[in-house]
Amino acid sequence: ETGVTQTPRHLVMGMTNKKSLKCEQHLGHNAMYWYKQSAKKPLELMFVYNFKEQTENNSVPSRFSPECPNSSHLFLHLHTLQPEDSALYLCASSQDETSGRDTQYFGPGTRLTVL
Amino acid sequence: GDSVTQMEGPVTLSEEAFLTINCTYTATGYPSLFWYVQYPGEGLQLLLKATKADDKGSNKGFEATYRKETTSFHLEKGSVQVSDSAVYFCALGSNDYKLSFGAGTTVTVRA
């Protein structure tokens, strides 16, 4: 498999559930990103990892918890979410995060609905 | 800070029409500029990019030229198809690793 993959593609959860989103990149990149895409709002950067180390937490609530066990895998653990957290969550990767000039490659996203 | 402003949509066109989506940017230094496309139900895909002034990015019949004098990176296609219906995002990347995205322009092409 090539590129950036994300599972699941769709997720419906209640506010008291705990779930995790998974992202895997097969591009040999060192940097990985989580974005949130809500209807009628600009794309929001949530977290950045470079060589497995978190380098950015863009004021994201603690009910979102990222994990990066290695440069190829990125998780987003979800707990006690709110209905306004319903959105498309996109994962991306790039060769490294030291330069924004690097192209970021996106996965297909997970469509999350919080009831 | 760095930012991009792109034409608000939605844009509706007939097949074989000419498409232009305007994008202007504000940046210090010498950013790279990107156009991403998002088809219904999918993530963002890189459409084209340009890394320095006067560069032209092109892909799938789309073109955009990095114009430093007008701080613009307008996307054009001479003859659109129904399959070009999507949301198009202009983005800027500079020394900071963050990409600055425009709000997106929804394009619908009718047969």
PDB file of C-alpha atoms in Angstrom:
ATOM      1  CA  GLU A   1       0.000   0.000   0.000  1.00  0.00           C
ATOM      2  CA  THR A   2       1.285   3.464  -0.827  1.00  0.00           C
ATOM      3  CA  GLY A   3       0.775   6.999   0.424  1.00  0.00           C
ATOM      4  CA  VAL A   4      -1.020   7.877   3.624  1.00  0.00           C
ATOM      5  CA  THR A   5      -3.793   5.658   4.937  1.00  0.00           C
ATOM      6  CA  GLN A   6      -6.285   6.346   7.691  1.00  0.00           C
ATOM      7  CA  THR A   7      -8.647   4.070   9.589  1.00  0.00           C
ATOM      8  CA  PRO A   8     -11.484   4.028  10.191  1.00  0.00           C
ATOM      9  CA  ARG A   9     -12.912   6.106   7.358  1.00  0.00           C
ATOM     10  CA  HIS A  10     -16.108   6.769   9.320  1.00  0.00           C
ATOM     11  CA  LEU A  11     -16.707   6.751  13.063  1.00  0.00           C
ATOM     12  CA  VAL A  12     -19.790   7.463  15.131  1.00  0.00           C
ATOM     13  CA  MET A  13     -19.318   7.704  18.881  1.00  0.00           C
ATOM     14  CA  GLY A  14     -21.130   8.853  21.964  1.00  0.00           C
ATOM     15  CA  MET A  15     -19.769  11.534  24.232  1.00  0.00           C
ATOM     16  CA  THR A  16     -18.644   9.015  26.842  1.00  0.00           C
ATOM     17  CA  ASN A  17     -16.889   6.656  24.437  1.00  0.00           C
ATOM     18  CA  LYS A  18     -13.157   6.214  23.962  1.00  0.00           C
ATOM     19  CA  LYS A  19     -11.937   5.600  20.435  1.00  0.00           C
ATOM     20  CA  SER A  20      -8.738   5.988  18.436  1.00  0.00           C
ATOM     21  CA  LEU A  21      -7.957   7.139  14.917  1.00  0.00           C
ATOM     22  CA  LYS A  22      -5.019   5.583  13.133  1.00  0.00           C
ATOM     23  CA  CYS A  23      -2.780   6.978  10.432  1.00  0.00           C
ATOM     24  CA  GLU A  24       0.027   5.198   8.607  1.00  0.00           C
ATOM     25  CA  GLN A  25       2.369   6.629   6.010  1.00  0.00           C
ATOM     26  CA  HIS A  26       4.323   4.511   3.537  1.00  0.00           C
ATOM     27  CA  LEU A  27       6.444   7.349   2.142  1.00  0.00           C
ATOM     28  CA  GLY A  28       9.473   7.185   4.410  1.00  0.00           C
ATOM     29  CA  HIS A  29       8.692  10.610   5.825  1.00  0.00           C
ATOM     30  CA  ASN A  30       9.773  11.885   9.212  1.00  0.00           C
ATOM     31  CA  ALA A  31       7.023  14.363  10.023  1.00  0.00           C
ATOM     32  CA  MET A  32       3.350  13.657  10.602  1.00  0.00           C
ATOM     33  CA  TYR A  33       0.402  15.982  11.239  1.00  0.00           C
ATOM     34  CA  TRP A  34      -3.183  15.915  12.464  1.00  0.00           C
ATOM     35  CA  TYR A  35      -5.640  18.441  11.016  1.00  0.00           C
ATOM     36  CA  LYS A  36      -9.301  19.092  11.736  1.00  0.00           C
ATOM     37  CA  GLN A  37     -11.608  20.103   8.893  1.00  0.00           C
ATOM     38  CA  SER A  38     -14.995  21.422   9.993  1.00  0.00           C
ATOM     39  CA  ALA A  39     -17.743  22.620   7.710  1.00  0.00           C
ATOM     40  CA  LYS A  40     -17.350  26.267   6.701  1.00  0.00           C
ATOM     41  CA  LYS A  41     -14.097  26.701   8.680  1.00  0.00           C
ATOM     42  CA  PRO A  42     -10.485  26.786   7.517  1.00  0.00           C
ATOM     43  CA  LEU A  43      -8.338  23.725   7.952  1.00  0.00           C
ATOM     44  CA  GLU A  44      -6.985  23.662  11.539  1.00  0.00           C
ATOM     45  CA  LEU A  45      -3.589  22.222  12.385  1.00  0.00           C
ATOM     46  CA  MET A  46      -3.831  20.221  15.638  1.00  0.00           C
ATOM     47  CA  PHE A  47      -0.558  18.399  16.239  1.00  0.00           C
ATOM     48  CA  VAL A  48       2.830  17.958  14.591  1.00  0.00           C
ATOM     49  CA  TYR A  49       5.355  15.193  15.178  1.00  0.00           C
ATOM     50  CA  ASN A  50       8.878  15.154  13.833  1.00  0.00           C
ATOM     51  CA  PHE A  51      10.993  12.033  14.295  1.00  0.00           C
ATOM     52  CA  LYS A  52       8.365  10.787  16.778  1.00  0.00           C
ATOM     53  CA  GLU A  53       8.654  13.902  18.934  1.00  0.00           C
ATOM     54  CA  GLN A  54       5.714  16.243  19.320  1.00  0.00           C
ATOM     55  CA  THR A  55       6.722  19.690  18.175  1.00  0.00           C
ATOM     56  CA  GLU A  56       3.372  21.415  18.058  1.00  0.00           C
ATOM     57  CA  ASN A  57       0.170  21.304  20.048  1.00  0.00           C
ATOM     58  CA  ASN A  58      -2.016  24.000  18.613  1.00  0.00           C
ATOM     59  CA  SER A  59      -4.059  24.678  21.785  1.00  0.00           C
ATOM     60  CA  VAL A  60      -5.997  21.471  21.329  1.00  0.00           C
ATOM     61  CA  PRO A  61      -8.261  20.354  24.215  1.00  0.00           C
ATOM     62  CA  SER A  62      -6.952  17.471  26.282  1.00  0.00           C
ATOM     63  CA  ARG A  63      -9.825  15.228  25.182  1.00  0.00           C
ATOM     64  CA  PHE A  64      -7.676  14.744  22.056  1.00  0.00           C
ATOM     65  CA  SER A  65      -4.489  12.823  22.815  1.00  0.00           C
ATOM     66  CA  PRO A  66      -1.961  12.074  20.059  1.00  0.00           C
ATOM     67  CA  GLU A  67       0.536   9.247  20.027  1.00  0.00           C
ATOM     68  CA  CYS A  68       3.400   8.643  17.623  1.00  0.00           C
ATOM     69  CA  PRO A  69       5.145   5.325  18.338  1.00  0.00           C
ATOM     70  CA  ASN A  70       7.369   5.583  15.247  1.00  0.00           C
ATOM     71  CA  SER A  71       7.803   7.756  12.198  1.00  0.00           C
ATOM     72  CA  SER A  72       5.288   5.728  10.178  1.00  0.00           C
ATOM     73  CA  HIS A  73       2.363   5.640  12.586  1.00  0.00           C
ATOM     74  CA  LEU A  74       0.278   8.303  14.228  1.00  0.00           C
ATOM     75  CA  PHE A  75      -2.744   7.883  16.462  1.00  0.00           C
ATOM     76  CA  LEU A  76      -5.334  10.275  17.804  1.00  0.00           C
ATOM     77  CA  HIS A  77      -7.001   9.007  20.971  1.00  0.00           C
ATOM     78  CA  LEU A  78     -10.443  10.443  21.622  1.00  0.00           C
ATOM     79  CA  HIS A  79     -12.185  10.650  24.991  1.00  0.00           C
ATOM     80  CA  THR A  80     -15.261  12.464  26.237  1.00  0.00           C
ATOM     81  CA  LEU A  81     -15.787  14.358  23.008  1.00  0.00           C
ATOM     82  CA  GLN A  82     -18.420  17.000  22.365  1.00  0.00           C
ATOM     83  CA  PRO A  83     -20.819  17.221  19.409  1.00  0.00           C
ATOM     84  CA  GLU A  84     -18.852  20.225  18.093  1.00  0.00           C
ATOM     85  CA  ASP A  85     -15.868  17.894  17.648  1.00  0.00           C
ATOM     86  CA  SER A  86     -17.689  16.256  14.745  1.00  0.00           C
ATOM     87  CA  ALA A  87     -15.508  16.887  11.700  1.00  0.00           C
ATOM     88  CA  LEU A  88     -13.210  15.315   9.135  1.00  0.00           C
ATOM     89  CA  TYR A  89      -9.854  14.502  10.744  1.00  0.00           C
ATOM     90  CA  LEU A  90      -7.002  14.488   8.282  1.00  0.00           C
ATOM     91  CA  CYS A  91      -3.548  13.047   8.716  1.00  0.00           C
ATOM     92  CA  ALA A  92      -0.612  14.247   6.642  1.00  0.00           C
ATOM     93  CA  SER A  93       3.091  13.561   6.356  1.00  0.00           C
ATOM     94  CA  SER A  94       6.115  15.326   4.915  1.00  0.00           C
ATOM     95  CA  GLN A  95       9.798  14.573   4.563  1.00  0.00           C
ATOM     96  CA  ASP A  96      10.576  16.717   7.575  1.00  0.00           C
ATOM     97  CA  GLU A  97       8.899  19.524   9.408  1.00  0.00           C
ATOM     98  CA  THR A  98      11.688  22.004   9.454  1.00  0.00           C
ATOM     99  CA  SER A  99      10.492  23.657   6.303  1.00  0.00           C
ATOM    100  CA  GLY A 100       6.965  24.521   5.283  1.00  0.00           C
ATOM    101  CA  ARG A 101       8.201  24.385   1.719  1.00  0.00           C
ATOM    102  CA  ASP A 102       8.046  20.591   1.940  1.00  0.00           C
ATOM    103  CA  THR A 103       4.961  19.103   0.351  1.00  0.00           C
ATOM    104  CA  GLN A 104       2.528  17.574   2.794  1.00  0.00           C
ATOM    105  CA  TYR A 105       0.737  14.428   1.652  1.00  0.00           C
ATOM    106  CA  PHE A 106      -2.710  13.823   3.068  1.00  0.00           C
ATOM    107  CA  GLY A 107      -4.683  10.730   3.897  1.00  0.00           C
ATOM    108  CA  PRO A 108      -8.362  10.317   2.987  1.00  0.00           C
ATOM    109  CA  GLY A 109      -9.523  11.376   6.442  1.00  0.00           C
ATOM    110  CA  THR A 110     -11.789   9.960   9.132  1.00  0.00           C
ATOM    111  CA  ARG A 111     -15.307  11.375   9.205  1.00  0.00           C
ATOM    112  CA  LEU A 112     -16.145  11.596  12.914  1.00  0.00           C
ATOM    113  CA  THR A 113     -19.657  12.108  14.242  1.00  0.00           C
ATOM    114  CA  VAL A 114     -20.160  12.667  17.977  1.00  0.00           C
ATOM    115  CA  LEU A 115     -23.680  12.065  19.207  1.00  0.00           C
TER     116      LEU A 115
ATOM    117  CA  GLY B   1       1.915  36.430   9.807  1.00  0.00           C
ATOM    118  CA  ASP B   2       1.827  34.416   6.621  1.00  0.00           C
ATOM    119  CA  SER B   3      -1.591  34.001   5.050  1.00  0.00           C
ATOM    120  CA  VAL B   4      -3.423  33.293   1.814  1.00  0.00           C
ATOM    121  CA  THR B   5      -6.678  34.715   0.541  1.00  0.00           C
ATOM    122  CA  GLN B   6      -8.547  32.876  -2.159  1.00  0.00           C
ATOM    123  CA  MET B   7     -11.631  33.574  -4.148  1.00  0.00           C
ATOM    124  CA  GLU B   8     -14.830  32.671  -2.381  1.00  0.00           C
ATOM    125  CA  GLY B   9     -17.132  30.264  -4.098  1.00  0.00           C
ATOM    126  CA  PRO B  10     -19.075  28.481  -4.992  1.00  0.00           C
ATOM    127  CA  VAL B  11     -18.186  28.523  -8.663  1.00  0.00           C
ATOM    128  CA  THR B  12     -20.459  26.787 -11.165  1.00  0.00           C
ATOM    129  CA  LEU B  13     -19.326  26.240 -14.732  1.00  0.00           C
ATOM    130  CA  SER B  14     -20.338  24.345 -17.829  1.00  0.00           C
ATOM    131  CA  GLU B  15     -18.090  21.653 -19.253  1.00  0.00           C
ATOM    132  CA  GLU B  16     -15.272  23.000 -21.439  1.00  0.00           C
ATOM    133  CA  ALA B  17     -15.456  26.426 -19.800  1.00  0.00           C
ATOM    134  CA  PHE B  18     -12.367  28.298 -18.593  1.00  0.00           C
ATOM    135  CA  LEU B  19     -11.706  28.198 -14.855  1.00  0.00           C
ATOM    136  CA  THR B  20      -9.775  30.729 -12.796  1.00  0.00           C
ATOM    137  CA  ILE B  21      -9.517  30.708  -9.016  1.00  0.00           C
ATOM    138  CA  ASN B  22      -7.712  33.698  -7.578  1.00  0.00           C
ATOM    139  CA  CYS B  23      -5.212  33.330  -4.745  1.00  0.00           C
ATOM    140  CA  THR B  24      -3.096  36.064  -3.193  1.00  0.00           C
ATOM    141  CA  TYR B  25      -0.668  35.719  -0.341  1.00  0.00           C
ATOM    142  CA  THR B  26       1.106  37.652   2.380  1.00  0.00           C
ATOM    143  CA  ALA B  27       4.474  36.359   3.517  1.00  0.00           C
ATOM    144  CA  THR B  28       7.889  37.367   4.690  1.00  0.00           C
ATOM    145  CA  GLY B  29      10.711  35.694   2.886  1.00  0.00           C
ATOM    146  CA  TYR B  30      10.297  33.310  -0.020  1.00  0.00           C
ATOM    147  CA  PRO B  31       7.490  30.821   0.508  1.00  0.00           C
ATOM    148  CA  SER B  32       6.468  27.826  -1.546  1.00  0.00           C
ATOM    149  CA  LEU B  33       2.957  27.919  -2.921  1.00  0.00           C
ATOM    150  CA  PHE B  34       0.593  24.989  -3.401  1.00  0.00           C
ATOM    151  CA  TRP B  35      -2.788  24.134  -4.800  1.00  0.00           C
ATOM    152  CA  TYR B  36      -4.532  21.179  -3.204  1.00  0.00           C
ATOM    153  CA  VAL B  37      -7.769  19.595  -4.423  1.00  0.00           C
ATOM    154  CA  GLN B  38     -10.345  17.726  -2.358  1.00  0.00           C
ATOM    155  CA  TYR B  39     -12.798  15.506  -4.203  1.00  0.00           C
ATOM    156  CA  PRO B  40     -16.077  14.612  -2.487  1.00  0.00           C
ATOM    157  CA  GLY B  41     -15.548  12.240   0.426  1.00  0.00           C
ATOM    158  CA  GLU B  42     -11.761  12.296   0.152  1.00  0.00           C
ATOM    159  CA  GLY B  43      -8.729  13.965   1.707  1.00  0.00           C
ATOM    160  CA  LEU B  44      -6.599  16.681   0.150  1.00  0.00           C
ATOM    161  CA  GLN B  45      -4.407  15.844  -2.826  1.00  0.00           C
ATOM    162  CA  LEU B  46      -1.542  17.961  -4.051  1.00  0.00           C
ATOM    163  CA  LEU B  47      -2.500  19.377  -7.432  1.00  0.00           C
ATOM    164  CA  LEU B  48       0.583  21.487  -8.164  1.00  0.00           C
ATOM    165  CA  LYS B  49       3.254  23.567  -6.498  1.00  0.00           C
ATOM    166  CA  ALA B  50       5.816  26.274  -7.188  1.00  0.00           C
ATOM    167  CA  THR B  51       8.833  26.999  -5.056  1.00  0.00           C
ATOM    168  CA  LYS B  52      10.153  30.308  -6.371  1.00  0.00           C
ATOM    169  CA  ALA B  53       9.113  33.427  -8.243  1.00  0.00           C
ATOM    170  CA  ASP B  54       8.113  32.930 -11.896  1.00  0.00           C
ATOM    171  CA  ASP B  55       7.877  29.161 -11.476  1.00  0.00           C
ATOM    172  CA  LYS B  56       4.847  27.609 -13.126  1.00  0.00           C
ATOM    173  CA  GLY B  57       3.282  24.550 -11.580  1.00  0.00           C
ATOM    174  CA  SER B  58       1.135  22.347 -13.806  1.00  0.00           C
ATOM    175  CA  ASN B  59      -0.788  19.089 -13.535  1.00  0.00           C
ATOM    176  CA  LYS B  60      -3.890  17.540 -15.125  1.00  0.00           C
ATOM    177  CA  GLY B  61      -4.371  20.608 -17.345  1.00  0.00           C
ATOM    178  CA  PHE B  62      -4.238  23.002 -14.390  1.00  0.00           C
ATOM    179  CA  GLU B  63      -1.592  25.720 -14.195  1.00  0.00           C
ATOM    180  CA  ALA B  64      -0.532  28.383 -11.703  1.00  0.00           C
ATOM    181  CA  THR B  65       2.361  30.846 -11.883  1.00  0.00           C
ATOM    182  CA  TYR B  66       4.134  32.192  -8.806  1.00  0.00           C
ATOM    183  CA  ARG B  67       3.996  35.978  -9.251  1.00  0.00           C
ATOM    184  CA  LYS B  68       6.064  37.804  -6.659  1.00  0.00           C
ATOM    185  CA  GLU B  69       5.254  41.265  -8.003  1.00  0.00           C
ATOM    186  CA  THR B  70       1.517  40.750  -7.496  1.00  0.00           C
ATOM    187  CA  THR B  71       1.876  38.204  -4.640  1.00  0.00           C
ATOM    188  CA  SER B  72      -0.458  35.883  -6.487  1.00  0.00           C
ATOM    189  CA  PHE B  73      -0.760  32.217  -7.458  1.00  0.00           C
ATOM    190  CA  HIS B  74      -3.964  32.015  -9.487  1.00  0.00           C
ATOM    191  CA  LEU B  75      -5.161  28.589 -10.619  1.00  0.00           C
ATOM    192  CA  GLU B  76      -6.332  28.185 -14.222  1.00  0.00           C
ATOM    193  CA  LYS B  77      -7.651  25.467 -16.468  1.00  0.00           C
ATOM    194  CA  GLY B  78      -8.606  26.040 -20.064  1.00  0.00           C
ATOM    195  CA  SER B  79     -11.378  23.448 -20.419  1.00  0.00           C
ATOM    196  CA  VAL B  80     -12.935  21.924 -17.336  1.00  0.00           C
ATOM    197  CA  GLN B  81     -14.651  18.551 -17.095  1.00  0.00           C
ATOM    198  CA  VAL B  82     -17.343  17.257 -14.778  1.00  0.00           C
ATOM    199  CA  SER B  83     -14.623  15.269 -12.998  1.00  0.00           C
ATOM    200  CA  ASP B  84     -12.963  18.566 -11.955  1.00  0.00           C
ATOM    201  CA  SER B  85     -15.823  19.242  -9.549  1.00  0.00           C
ATOM    202  CA  ALA B  86     -14.112  19.542  -6.164  1.00  0.00           C
ATOM    203  CA  VAL B  87     -12.931  21.965  -3.496  1.00  0.00           C
ATOM    204  CA  TYR B  88      -9.661  23.716  -4.310  1.00  0.00           C
ATOM    205  CA  PHE B  89      -7.324  25.051  -1.612  1.00  0.00           C
ATOM    206  CA  CYS B  90      -4.477  27.482  -2.056  1.00  0.00           C
ATOM    207  CA  ALA B  91      -1.702  27.076   0.530  1.00  0.00           C
ATOM    208  CA  LEU B  92       1.581  28.707   1.502  1.00  0.00           C
ATOM    209  CA  GLY B  93       4.558  27.164   3.232  1.00  0.00           C
ATOM    210  CA  SER B  94       7.598  29.033   4.420  1.00  0.00           C
ATOM    211  CA  ASN B  95      10.424  28.538   6.885  1.00  0.00           C
ATOM    212  CA  ASP B  96       7.941  27.786   9.603  1.00  0.00           C
ATOM    213  CA  TYR B  97       6.748  24.226   8.991  1.00  0.00           C
ATOM    214  CA  LYS B  98       3.113  25.247   9.062  1.00  0.00           C
ATOM    215  CA  LEU B  99       1.058  25.383   5.920  1.00  0.00           C
ATOM    216  CA  SER B 100      -1.302  28.347   5.714  1.00  0.00           C
ATOM    217  CA  PHE B 101      -4.449  27.324   3.844  1.00  0.00           C
ATOM    218  CA  GLY B 102      -7.041  29.436   2.139  1.00  0.00           C
ATOM    219  CA  ALA B 103     -10.702  28.865   2.928  1.00  0.00           C
ATOM    220  CA  GLY B 104     -11.263  26.689  -0.145  1.00  0.00           C
ATOM    221  CA  THR B 105     -13.279  27.278  -3.304  1.00  0.00           C
ATOM    222  CA  THR B 106     -16.013  24.836  -4.273  1.00  0.00           C
ATOM    223  CA  VAL B 107     -16.177  24.254  -8.025  1.00  0.00           C
ATOM    224  CA  THR B 108     -19.094  22.489  -9.702  1.00  0.00           C
ATOM    225  CA  VAL B 109     -18.900  21.638 -13.385  1.00  0.00           C
ATOM    226  CA  ARG B 110     -22.181  20.834 -15.127  1.00  0.00           C
ATOM    227  CA  ALA B 111     -22.405  18.591 -18.189  1.00  0.00           C
TER     228      ALA B 111
END
